[in-house]
């Protein structure tokens, strides 16, 4: 008898999830997976379970993953010294080979394996496959900490998406497979480029006009100046908070990705903490949500 209340609670949770499932039925949801959650086996298995449940519930999930820490460890193991400009790693020919090996190889297949272990049917791809994503060299700007001057730095073979050919993904989704995408792409010059995973996910979500783009990070979401979570923002709110210094540092490019995706037809973007157990399910299938939701207005 002691277990009965728990059973009732679980049934109530499932009933509350129904309208959310109906809202996302047959809709595309792009999830960028990265950060420390990728290095925790239990968290990775929870994430894979969430993805399989989304697909079984009628959604069309697409996973885009990063892998910065793993790339750093592999470069160190191979004795490849990295050059940094403005605190950002320069990707040269030797480095991009390692990037492709780690992202499109070991990490990509590991995530596919986790999803398969939970009963899902996943396929690992990168931007090169089927010419899915064409990239161009990205020029980054950094602010000198002493002079406060904005400088442009060349980070070598770091790219940004220039064009997304959605035909490959449409075919994969039609086959009821779960795409797991590594952010590596060709340029028009035939060169391989390392693309930021957030930016890559934003381009994929925009090209497919996804219902949602979820950016799993290492923080709860967007915080105000008192470090409290802001549950919801408009695009105009985001621009105002960047201007007044509330949104700073690494959160700025994430917000820029959110605005980019929304401008291209994504209904809303959510920045949420990937370390929270079942954060994806909390966001999509409950009334409470998780993190900061950003929409046009």
PDB file of C-alpha atoms in Angstrom:
ATOM      1  CA  UNK A   1       0.000   0.000   0.000  1.00  0.00           C
ATOM      2  CA  UNK A   2       2.898   2.367   0.656  1.00  0.00           C
ATOM      3  CA  UNK A   3       3.788   2.433  -3.055  1.00  0.00           C
ATOM      4  CA  UNK A   4       0.281   3.377  -4.210  1.00  0.00           C
ATOM      5  CA  UNK A   5       0.581   7.187  -3.735  1.00  0.00           C
ATOM      6  CA  UNK A   6       3.730   7.203  -5.856  1.00  0.00           C
ATOM      7  CA  UNK A   7       1.904   5.358  -8.612  1.00  0.00           C
ATOM      8  CA  UNK A   8      -0.887   7.946  -8.495  1.00  0.00           C
ATOM      9  CA  UNK A   9       1.606  10.785  -8.651  1.00  0.00           C
ATOM     10  CA  UNK A  10       3.286   9.259 -11.672  1.00  0.00           C
ATOM     11  CA  UNK A  11      -0.052   8.806 -13.405  1.00  0.00           C
ATOM     12  CA  UNK A  12      -0.902  12.460 -12.723  1.00  0.00           C
ATOM     13  CA  UNK A  13       2.431  13.569 -14.176  1.00  0.00           C
ATOM     14  CA  UNK A  14       1.756  11.574 -17.342  1.00  0.00           C
ATOM     15  CA  UNK A  15      -1.728  13.093 -17.638  1.00  0.00           C
ATOM     16  CA  UNK A  16      -0.299  16.610 -17.287  1.00  0.00           C
ATOM     17  CA  UNK A  17       2.251  15.822 -20.025  1.00  0.00           C
ATOM     18  CA  UNK A  18      -0.433  14.954 -22.580  1.00  0.00           C
ATOM     19  CA  UNK A  19      -1.254  18.502 -23.805  1.00  0.00           C
ATOM     20  CA  UNK A  20       2.465  19.222 -24.158  1.00  0.00           C
ATOM     21  CA  UNK A  21       2.942  16.061 -26.207  1.00  0.00           C
ATOM     22  CA  UNK A  22       0.046  17.096 -28.432  1.00  0.00           C
ATOM     23  CA  UNK A  23       1.571  20.558 -28.919  1.00  0.00           C
ATOM     24  CA  UNK A  24       4.830  19.066 -30.190  1.00  0.00           C
ATOM     25  CA  UNK A  25       3.386  16.138 -32.147  1.00  0.00           C
ATOM     26  CA  UNK A  26       5.368  15.716 -35.403  1.00  0.00           C
ATOM     27  CA  UNK A  27       7.297  18.916 -34.671  1.00  0.00           C
ATOM     28  CA  UNK A  28      11.080  19.226 -35.043  1.00  0.00           C
ATOM     29  CA  UNK A  29      13.044  19.991 -31.882  1.00  0.00           C
ATOM     30  CA  UNK A  30      16.784  20.656 -32.145  1.00  0.00           C
ATOM     31  CA  UNK A  31      18.801  19.993 -28.992  1.00  0.00           C
ATOM     32  CA  UNK A  32      22.372  21.208 -28.603  1.00  0.00           C
ATOM     33  CA  UNK A  33      24.102  18.867 -26.165  1.00  0.00           C
ATOM     34  CA  UNK A  34      27.398  19.807 -24.573  1.00  0.00           C
ATOM     35  CA  UNK A  35      29.153  21.018 -21.469  1.00  0.00           C
ATOM     36  CA  UNK A  36      30.019  18.963 -18.423  1.00  0.00           C
ATOM     37  CA  UNK A  37      26.881  16.823 -18.794  1.00  0.00           C
ATOM     38  CA  UNK A  38      28.631  15.035 -21.670  1.00  0.00           C
ATOM     39  CA  UNK A  39      31.380  13.824 -19.349  1.00  0.00           C
ATOM     40  CA  UNK A  40      29.016  12.300 -16.783  1.00  0.00           C
ATOM     41  CA  UNK A  41      27.918   8.779 -17.749  1.00  0.00           C
ATOM     42  CA  UNK A  42      24.712   8.809 -15.678  1.00  0.00           C
ATOM     43  CA  UNK A  43      23.699  12.239 -17.051  1.00  0.00           C
ATOM     44  CA  UNK A  44      24.480  11.079 -20.596  1.00  0.00           C
ATOM     45  CA  UNK A  45      22.258   8.027 -20.167  1.00  0.00           C
ATOM     46  CA  UNK A  46      19.445  10.220 -18.802  1.00  0.00           C
ATOM     47  CA  UNK A  47      19.835  12.501 -21.823  1.00  0.00           C
ATOM     48  CA  UNK A  48      19.682   9.552 -24.229  1.00  0.00           C
ATOM     49  CA  UNK A  49      16.559   8.288 -22.466  1.00  0.00           C
ATOM     50  CA  UNK A  50      14.945  11.723 -22.883  1.00  0.00           C
ATOM     51  CA  UNK A  51      15.726  11.777 -26.616  1.00  0.00           C
ATOM     52  CA  UNK A  52      14.229   8.325 -27.161  1.00  0.00           C
ATOM     53  CA  UNK A  53      11.115   9.297 -25.202  1.00  0.00           C
ATOM     54  CA  UNK A  54      10.707  12.429 -27.345  1.00  0.00           C
ATOM     55  CA  UNK A  55      10.862  10.352 -30.523  1.00  0.00           C
ATOM     56  CA  UNK A  56       8.462   7.744 -29.152  1.00  0.00           C
ATOM     57  CA  UNK A  57       6.058  10.563 -28.182  1.00  0.00           C
ATOM     58  CA  UNK A  58       5.778  11.766 -31.774  1.00  0.00           C
ATOM     59  CA  UNK A  59       8.439  14.501 -31.810  1.00  0.00           C
ATOM     60  CA  UNK A  60      11.306  14.679 -34.301  1.00  0.00           C
ATOM     61  CA  UNK A  61      14.437  15.323 -32.209  1.00  0.00           C
ATOM     62  CA  UNK A  62      17.745  16.341 -33.774  1.00  0.00           C
ATOM     63  CA  UNK A  63      20.838  16.314 -31.558  1.00  0.00           C
ATOM     64  CA  UNK A  64      23.809  18.610 -32.214  1.00  0.00           C
ATOM     65  CA  UNK A  65      26.785  18.044 -29.924  1.00  0.00           C
ATOM     66  CA  UNK A  66      29.968  19.847 -28.992  1.00  0.00           C
ATOM     67  CA  UNK A  67      33.121  18.445 -27.458  1.00  0.00           C
ATOM     68  CA  UNK A  68      35.586  21.197 -26.540  1.00  0.00           C
ATOM     69  CA  UNK A  69      37.031  19.523 -23.400  1.00  0.00           C
ATOM     70  CA  UNK A  70      37.482  16.212 -25.228  1.00  0.00           C
ATOM     71  CA  UNK A  71      39.266  17.972 -28.104  1.00  0.00           C
ATOM     72  CA  UNK A  72      41.564  19.728 -25.640  1.00  0.00           C
ATOM     73  CA  UNK A  73      42.468  16.441 -23.954  1.00  0.00           C
ATOM     74  CA  UNK A  74      43.186  14.727 -27.270  1.00  0.00           C
ATOM     75  CA  UNK A  75      45.397  17.587 -28.470  1.00  0.00           C
ATOM     76  CA  UNK A  76      47.341  17.362 -25.204  1.00  0.00           C
ATOM     77  CA  UNK A  77      47.669  13.598 -25.513  1.00  0.00           C
ATOM     78  CA  UNK A  78      49.020  13.952 -29.060  1.00  0.00           C
ATOM     79  CA  UNK A  79      51.403  16.734 -28.042  1.00  0.00           C
ATOM     80  CA  UNK A  80      49.859  19.304 -30.379  1.00  0.00           C
ATOM     81  CA  UNK A  81      50.399  22.807 -29.053  1.00  0.00           C
ATOM     82  CA  UNK A  82      47.547  25.246 -29.555  1.00  0.00           C
ATOM     83  CA  UNK A  83      47.885  28.945 -30.255  1.00  0.00           C
ATOM     84  CA  UNK A  84      45.376  31.279 -28.614  1.00  0.00           C
ATOM     85  CA  UNK A  85      44.273  34.731 -29.728  1.00  0.00           C
ATOM     86  CA  UNK A  86      42.089  36.788 -27.439  1.00  0.00           C
ATOM     87  CA  UNK A  87      41.534  33.687 -25.309  1.00  0.00           C
ATOM     88  CA  UNK A  88      40.221  31.704 -28.300  1.00  0.00           C
ATOM     89  CA  UNK A  89      41.902  28.625 -29.766  1.00  0.00           C
ATOM     90  CA  UNK A  90      43.326  28.978 -33.288  1.00  0.00           C
ATOM     91  CA  UNK A  91      42.407  25.942 -35.418  1.00  0.00           C
ATOM     92  CA  UNK A  92      45.249  25.039 -37.782  1.00  0.00           C
ATOM     93  CA  UNK A  93      45.514  22.041 -40.136  1.00  0.00           C
ATOM     94  CA  UNK A  94      46.778  19.674 -37.418  1.00  0.00           C
ATOM     95  CA  UNK A  95      44.121  20.819 -34.960  1.00  0.00           C
ATOM     96  CA  UNK A  96      41.205  20.498 -37.379  1.00  0.00           C
ATOM     97  CA  UNK A  97      42.175  16.874 -38.048  1.00  0.00           C
ATOM     98  CA  UNK A  98      41.895  16.169 -34.330  1.00  0.00           C
ATOM     99  CA  UNK A  99      38.649  18.137 -34.118  1.00  0.00           C
ATOM    100  CA  UNK A 100      37.100  16.015 -36.864  1.00  0.00           C
ATOM    101  CA  UNK A 101      38.398  12.789 -35.344  1.00  0.00           C
ATOM    102  CA  UNK A 102      36.981  13.586 -31.907  1.00  0.00           C
ATOM    103  CA  UNK A 103      33.692  15.247 -32.903  1.00  0.00           C
ATOM    104  CA  UNK A 104      32.629  13.240 -35.967  1.00  0.00           C
ATOM    105  CA  UNK A 105      34.288  10.102 -34.635  1.00  0.00           C
ATOM    106  CA  UNK A 106      34.432   9.149 -30.987  1.00  0.00           C
ATOM    107  CA  UNK A 107      31.902  11.565 -29.440  1.00  0.00           C
ATOM    108  CA  UNK A 108      29.347  11.256 -32.228  1.00  0.00           C
ATOM    109  CA  UNK A 109      29.342   7.469 -32.140  1.00  0.00           C
ATOM    110  CA  UNK A 110      29.294   7.425 -28.354  1.00  0.00           C
ATOM    111  CA  UNK A 111      26.074   9.469 -28.299  1.00  0.00           C
ATOM    112  CA  UNK A 112      24.575   7.237 -31.014  1.00  0.00           C
ATOM    113  CA  UNK A 113      25.464   4.266 -28.815  1.00  0.00           C
ATOM    114  CA  UNK A 114      23.807   5.779 -25.741  1.00  0.00           C
ATOM    115  CA  UNK A 115      20.594   6.408 -27.675  1.00  0.00           C
ATOM    116  CA  UNK A 116      20.678   2.900 -29.152  1.00  0.00           C
ATOM    117  CA  UNK A 117      21.138   1.426 -25.680  1.00  0.00           C
ATOM    118  CA  UNK A 118      17.883   3.117 -24.631  1.00  0.00           C
ATOM    119  CA  UNK A 119      16.002   1.571 -27.560  1.00  0.00           C
ATOM    120  CA  UNK A 120      16.303   4.434 -30.049  1.00  0.00           C
ATOM    121  CA  UNK A 121      17.410   4.349 -33.687  1.00  0.00           C
ATOM    122  CA  UNK A 122      20.025   7.054 -34.159  1.00  0.00           C
ATOM    123  CA  UNK A 123      22.384   7.870 -37.020  1.00  0.00           C
ATOM    124  CA  UNK A 124      25.593   9.864 -36.633  1.00  0.00           C
ATOM    125  CA  UNK A 125      26.384  12.521 -39.231  1.00  0.00           C
ATOM    126  CA  UNK A 126      28.421  15.694 -39.614  1.00  0.00           C
ATOM    127  CA  UNK A 127      27.939  18.773 -41.761  1.00  0.00           C
ATOM    128  CA  UNK A 128      30.040  17.213 -44.527  1.00  0.00           C
ATOM    129  CA  UNK A 129      27.622  14.331 -45.105  1.00  0.00           C
ATOM    130  CA  UNK A 130      25.475  14.961 -48.159  1.00  0.00           C
ATOM    131  CA  UNK A 131      26.861  18.519 -48.220  1.00  0.00           C
ATOM    132  CA  UNK A 132      24.413  19.186 -45.395  1.00  0.00           C
ATOM    133  CA  UNK A 133      26.163  22.320 -44.111  1.00  0.00           C
ATOM    134  CA  UNK A 134      28.495  24.595 -46.051  1.00  0.00           C
ATOM    135  CA  UNK A 135      30.677  26.819 -43.912  1.00  0.00           C
ATOM    136  CA  UNK A 136      32.790  29.908 -44.432  1.00  0.00           C
ATOM    137  CA  UNK A 137      35.756  31.154 -42.437  1.00  0.00           C
ATOM    138  CA  UNK A 138      34.635  33.015 -39.339  1.00  0.00           C
ATOM    139  CA  UNK A 139      36.349  36.210 -38.225  1.00  0.00           C
ATOM    140  CA  UNK A 140      35.934  36.820 -34.510  1.00  0.00           C
ATOM    141  CA  UNK A 141      36.130  40.106 -32.622  1.00  0.00           C
ATOM    142  CA  UNK A 142      37.569  40.350 -29.123  1.00  0.00           C
ATOM    143  CA  UNK A 143      37.916  43.266 -26.729  1.00  0.00           C
ATOM    144  CA  UNK A 144      41.394  44.027 -25.394  1.00  0.00           C
ATOM    145  CA  UNK A 145      41.081  43.930 -21.562  1.00  0.00           C
ATOM    146  CA  UNK A 146      43.450  46.875 -21.104  1.00  0.00           C
ATOM    147  CA  UNK A 147      42.704  49.251 -23.984  1.00  0.00           C
ATOM    148  CA  UNK A 148      39.050  48.083 -24.393  1.00  0.00           C
ATOM    149  CA  UNK A 149      39.631  48.278 -28.131  1.00  0.00           C
ATOM    150  CA  UNK A 150      37.710  45.817 -30.291  1.00  0.00           C
ATOM    151  CA  UNK A 151      40.070  43.752 -32.422  1.00  0.00           C
ATOM    152  CA  UNK A 152      39.415  41.265 -35.231  1.00  0.00           C
ATOM    153  CA  UNK A 153      41.272  37.971 -34.894  1.00  0.00           C
ATOM    154  CA  UNK A 154      41.785  35.217 -37.432  1.00  0.00           C
ATOM    155  CA  UNK A 155      41.171  31.847 -35.746  1.00  0.00           C
ATOM    156  CA  UNK A 156      42.231  29.818 -38.751  1.00  0.00           C
ATOM    157  CA  UNK A 157      39.922  26.952 -39.718  1.00  0.00           C
ATOM    158  CA  UNK A 158      37.023  28.040 -37.518  1.00  0.00           C
ATOM    159  CA  UNK A 159      33.899  28.352 -39.625  1.00  0.00           C
ATOM    160  CA  UNK A 160      30.338  29.539 -39.427  1.00  0.00           C
ATOM    161  CA  UNK A 161      27.390  28.067 -41.360  1.00  0.00           C
ATOM    162  CA  UNK A 162      26.743  29.702 -44.714  1.00  0.00           C
ATOM    163  CA  UNK A 163      24.120  27.337 -46.114  1.00  0.00           C
ATOM    164  CA  UNK A 164      22.121  24.321 -44.851  1.00  0.00           C
ATOM    165  CA  UNK A 165      20.823  21.726 -47.321  1.00  0.00           C
ATOM    166  CA  UNK A 166      17.882  20.240 -45.433  1.00  0.00           C
ATOM    167  CA  UNK A 167      17.217  17.349 -47.831  1.00  0.00           C
ATOM    168  CA  UNK A 168      19.509  14.942 -45.955  1.00  0.00           C
ATOM    169  CA  UNK A 169      17.834  15.659 -42.625  1.00  0.00           C
ATOM    170  CA  UNK A 170      14.351  15.451 -44.126  1.00  0.00           C
ATOM    171  CA  UNK A 171      15.192  11.981 -45.457  1.00  0.00           C
ATOM    172  CA  UNK A 172      16.620  10.839 -42.125  1.00  0.00           C
ATOM    173  CA  UNK A 173      13.597  12.104 -40.189  1.00  0.00           C
ATOM    174  CA  UNK A 174      11.209  10.501 -42.696  1.00  0.00           C
ATOM    175  CA  UNK A 175      12.949   7.185 -41.993  1.00  0.00           C
ATOM    176  CA  UNK A 176      12.149   7.738 -38.276  1.00  0.00           C
ATOM    177  CA  UNK A 177      15.812   7.930 -37.342  1.00  0.00           C
ATOM    178  CA  UNK A 178      17.281  10.355 -34.798  1.00  0.00           C
ATOM    179  CA  UNK A 179      20.065  12.476 -36.376  1.00  0.00           C
ATOM    180  CA  UNK A 180      23.099  13.087 -34.159  1.00  0.00           C
ATOM    181  CA  UNK A 181      25.162  15.847 -35.756  1.00  0.00           C
ATOM    182  CA  UNK A 182      28.813  16.806 -35.271  1.00  0.00           C
ATOM    183  CA  UNK A 183      29.581  20.494 -36.063  1.00  0.00           C
ATOM    184  CA  UNK A 184      32.194  19.905 -38.750  1.00  0.00           C
ATOM    185  CA  UNK A 185      31.592  21.194 -42.289  1.00  0.00           C
ATOM    186  CA  UNK A 186      33.187  21.785 -45.684  1.00  0.00           C
ATOM    187  CA  UNK A 187      33.719  25.247 -47.107  1.00  0.00           C
ATOM    188  CA  UNK A 188      33.200  26.184 -50.750  1.00  0.00           C
ATOM    189  CA  UNK A 189      36.998  25.904 -51.001  1.00  0.00           C
ATOM    190  CA  UNK A 190      36.879  22.229 -49.972  1.00  0.00           C
ATOM    191  CA  UNK A 191      38.498  23.033 -46.628  1.00  0.00           C
ATOM    192  CA  UNK A 192      37.259  21.417 -43.404  1.00  0.00           C
ATOM    193  CA  UNK A 193      36.007  23.868 -40.780  1.00  0.00           C
ATOM    194  CA  UNK A 194      35.378  23.510 -37.066  1.00  0.00           C
ATOM    195  CA  UNK A 195      32.024  25.176 -36.295  1.00  0.00           C
ATOM    196  CA  UNK A 196      30.802  26.266 -32.866  1.00  0.00           C
ATOM    197  CA  UNK A 197      28.121  23.776 -31.792  1.00  0.00           C
ATOM    198  CA  UNK A 198      25.638  26.461 -30.662  1.00  0.00           C
ATOM    199  CA  UNK A 199      25.972  28.263 -33.997  1.00  0.00           C
ATOM    200  CA  UNK A 200      25.649  24.979 -35.909  1.00  0.00           C
ATOM    201  CA  UNK A 201      22.505  24.044 -33.959  1.00  0.00           C
ATOM    202  CA  UNK A 202      21.003  27.478 -34.609  1.00  0.00           C
ATOM    203  CA  UNK A 203      21.594  27.133 -38.343  1.00  0.00           C
ATOM    204  CA  UNK A 204      20.030  23.649 -38.418  1.00  0.00           C
ATOM    205  CA  UNK A 205      17.008  24.790 -36.396  1.00  0.00           C
ATOM    206  CA  UNK A 206      16.537  27.849 -38.594  1.00  0.00           C
ATOM    207  CA  UNK A 207      16.771  25.903 -41.854  1.00  0.00           C
ATOM    208  CA  UNK A 208      14.183  23.364 -40.662  1.00  0.00           C
ATOM    209  CA  UNK A 209      11.979  25.993 -38.948  1.00  0.00           C
ATOM    210  CA  UNK A 210      12.069  23.919 -35.776  1.00  0.00           C
ATOM    211  CA  UNK A 211       9.391  24.293 -33.126  1.00  0.00           C
ATOM    212  CA  UNK A 212      12.058  24.593 -30.456  1.00  0.00           C
ATOM    213  CA  UNK A 213      15.829  24.942 -30.175  1.00  0.00           C
ATOM    214  CA  UNK A 214      17.189  23.842 -26.799  1.00  0.00           C
ATOM    215  CA  UNK A 215      20.723  24.919 -25.849  1.00  0.00           C
ATOM    216  CA  UNK A 216      21.940  22.734 -22.977  1.00  0.00           C
ATOM    217  CA  UNK A 217      24.655  24.581 -21.067  1.00  0.00           C
ATOM    218  CA  UNK A 218      26.436  24.555 -17.696  1.00  0.00           C
ATOM    219  CA  UNK A 219      24.316  27.365 -16.204  1.00  0.00           C
ATOM    220  CA  UNK A 220      20.599  27.515 -15.237  1.00  0.00           C
ATOM    221  CA  UNK A 221      19.817  29.962 -18.053  1.00  0.00           C
ATOM    222  CA  UNK A 222      20.034  33.741 -18.434  1.00  0.00           C
ATOM    223  CA  UNK A 223      20.586  35.444 -15.069  1.00  0.00           C
ATOM    224  CA  UNK A 224      19.774  38.989 -13.966  1.00  0.00           C
ATOM    225  CA  UNK A 225      22.291  41.225 -12.197  1.00  0.00           C
ATOM    226  CA  UNK A 226      21.388  39.604  -8.862  1.00  0.00           C
ATOM    227  CA  UNK A 227      22.154  36.171 -10.358  1.00  0.00           C
ATOM    228  CA  UNK A 228      18.504  35.140 -10.386  1.00  0.00           C
ATOM    229  CA  UNK A 229      17.128  33.119 -13.296  1.00  0.00           C
ATOM    230  CA  UNK A 230      15.083  35.053 -15.854  1.00  0.00           C
ATOM    231  CA  UNK A 231      12.370  32.570 -16.940  1.00  0.00           C
ATOM    232  CA  UNK A 232      11.313  34.300 -20.177  1.00  0.00           C
ATOM    233  CA  UNK A 233      12.656  36.978 -22.521  1.00  0.00           C
ATOM    234  CA  UNK A 234      11.746  38.555 -25.831  1.00  0.00           C
ATOM    235  CA  UNK A 235      14.312  39.328 -28.519  1.00  0.00           C
ATOM    236  CA  UNK A 236      14.044  43.013 -27.601  1.00  0.00           C
ATOM    237  CA  UNK A 237      14.656  42.164 -23.911  1.00  0.00           C
ATOM    238  CA  UNK A 238      17.805  40.285 -24.905  1.00  0.00           C
ATOM    239  CA  UNK A 239      19.192  43.233 -26.856  1.00  0.00           C
ATOM    240  CA  UNK A 240      18.453  45.569 -23.936  1.00  0.00           C
ATOM    241  CA  UNK A 241      20.159  43.270 -21.403  1.00  0.00           C
ATOM    242  CA  UNK A 242      23.257  43.016 -23.597  1.00  0.00           C
ATOM    243  CA  UNK A 243      23.367  46.809 -23.938  1.00  0.00           C
ATOM    244  CA  UNK A 244      23.088  47.419 -20.174  1.00  0.00           C
ATOM    245  CA  UNK A 245      25.703  44.793 -19.289  1.00  0.00           C
ATOM    246  CA  UNK A 246      23.381  42.234 -17.678  1.00  0.00           C
ATOM    247  CA  UNK A 247      24.209  39.648 -20.351  1.00  0.00           C
ATOM    248  CA  UNK A 248      27.982  39.385 -20.737  1.00  0.00           C
ATOM    249  CA  UNK A 249      30.824  37.092 -21.770  1.00  0.00           C
ATOM    250  CA  UNK A 250      30.040  33.695 -23.249  1.00  0.00           C
ATOM    251  CA  UNK A 251      26.294  34.198 -22.890  1.00  0.00           C
ATOM    252  CA  UNK A 252      26.308  36.915 -25.585  1.00  0.00           C
ATOM    253  CA  UNK A 253      27.097  34.546 -28.519  1.00  0.00           C
ATOM    254  CA  UNK A 254      24.472  32.106 -27.202  1.00  0.00           C
ATOM    255  CA  UNK A 255      21.871  34.887 -27.217  1.00  0.00           C
ATOM    256  CA  UNK A 256      22.978  35.911 -30.720  1.00  0.00           C
ATOM    257  CA  UNK A 257      22.390  32.306 -31.825  1.00  0.00           C
ATOM    258  CA  UNK A 258      18.914  32.435 -30.270  1.00  0.00           C
ATOM    259  CA  UNK A 259      18.041  35.633 -32.156  1.00  0.00           C
ATOM    260  CA  UNK A 260      19.462  34.208 -35.412  1.00  0.00           C
ATOM    261  CA  UNK A 261      17.285  31.082 -35.091  1.00  0.00           C
ATOM    262  CA  UNK A 262      14.138  33.037 -34.203  1.00  0.00           C
ATOM    263  CA  UNK A 263      14.698  35.380 -37.156  1.00  0.00           C
ATOM    264  CA  UNK A 264      14.682  32.307 -39.402  1.00  0.00           C
ATOM    265  CA  UNK A 265      11.409  30.895 -38.169  1.00  0.00           C
ATOM    266  CA  UNK A 266      12.135  28.952 -34.971  1.00  0.00           C
ATOM    267  CA  UNK A 267       9.178  29.536 -32.661  1.00  0.00           C
ATOM    268  CA  UNK A 268      11.250  29.793 -29.456  1.00  0.00           C
ATOM    269  CA  UNK A 269      14.668  28.955 -28.036  1.00  0.00           C
ATOM    270  CA  UNK A 270      15.457  27.759 -24.514  1.00  0.00           C
ATOM    271  CA  UNK A 271      18.789  28.052 -22.699  1.00  0.00           C
ATOM    272  CA  UNK A 272      18.823  25.508 -19.882  1.00  0.00           C
ATOM    273  CA  UNK A 273      21.137  23.618 -17.543  1.00  0.00           C
ATOM    274  CA  UNK A 274      22.175  20.296 -19.006  1.00  0.00           C
ATOM    275  CA  UNK A 275      23.305  19.057 -15.578  1.00  0.00           C
ATOM    276  CA  UNK A 276      19.695  18.936 -14.309  1.00  0.00           C
ATOM    277  CA  UNK A 277      18.297  15.405 -14.547  1.00  0.00           C
ATOM    278  CA  UNK A 278      15.856  15.079 -17.454  1.00  0.00           C
ATOM    279  CA  UNK A 279      16.054  18.815 -18.185  1.00  0.00           C
ATOM    280  CA  UNK A 280      14.745  18.241 -21.730  1.00  0.00           C
ATOM    281  CA  UNK A 281      11.592  16.513 -20.472  1.00  0.00           C
ATOM    282  CA  UNK A 282      11.034  19.167 -17.808  1.00  0.00           C
ATOM    283  CA  UNK A 283      11.158  21.869 -20.456  1.00  0.00           C
ATOM    284  CA  UNK A 284       9.003  20.241 -23.105  1.00  0.00           C
ATOM    285  CA  UNK A 285       6.532  18.093 -21.175  1.00  0.00           C
ATOM    286  CA  UNK A 286       5.745  20.011 -17.963  1.00  0.00           C
ATOM    287  CA  UNK A 287       4.119  23.311 -17.030  1.00  0.00           C
ATOM    288  CA  UNK A 288       7.247  24.377 -15.148  1.00  0.00           C
ATOM    289  CA  UNK A 289       9.838  24.446 -17.860  1.00  0.00           C
ATOM    290  CA  UNK A 290      13.570  24.683 -17.228  1.00  0.00           C
ATOM    291  CA  UNK A 291      15.868  27.585 -17.979  1.00  0.00           C
ATOM    292  CA  UNK A 292      15.153  30.747 -19.961  1.00  0.00           C
ATOM    293  CA  UNK A 293      12.700  30.738 -22.865  1.00  0.00           C
ATOM    294  CA  UNK A 294      13.338  33.320 -25.604  1.00  0.00           C
ATOM    295  CA  UNK A 295      10.689  34.203 -28.195  1.00  0.00           C
ATOM    296  CA  UNK A 296      10.144  37.027 -30.647  1.00  0.00           C
ATOM    297  CA  UNK A 297       7.615  39.020 -28.593  1.00  0.00           C
TER     298      UNK A 297
END
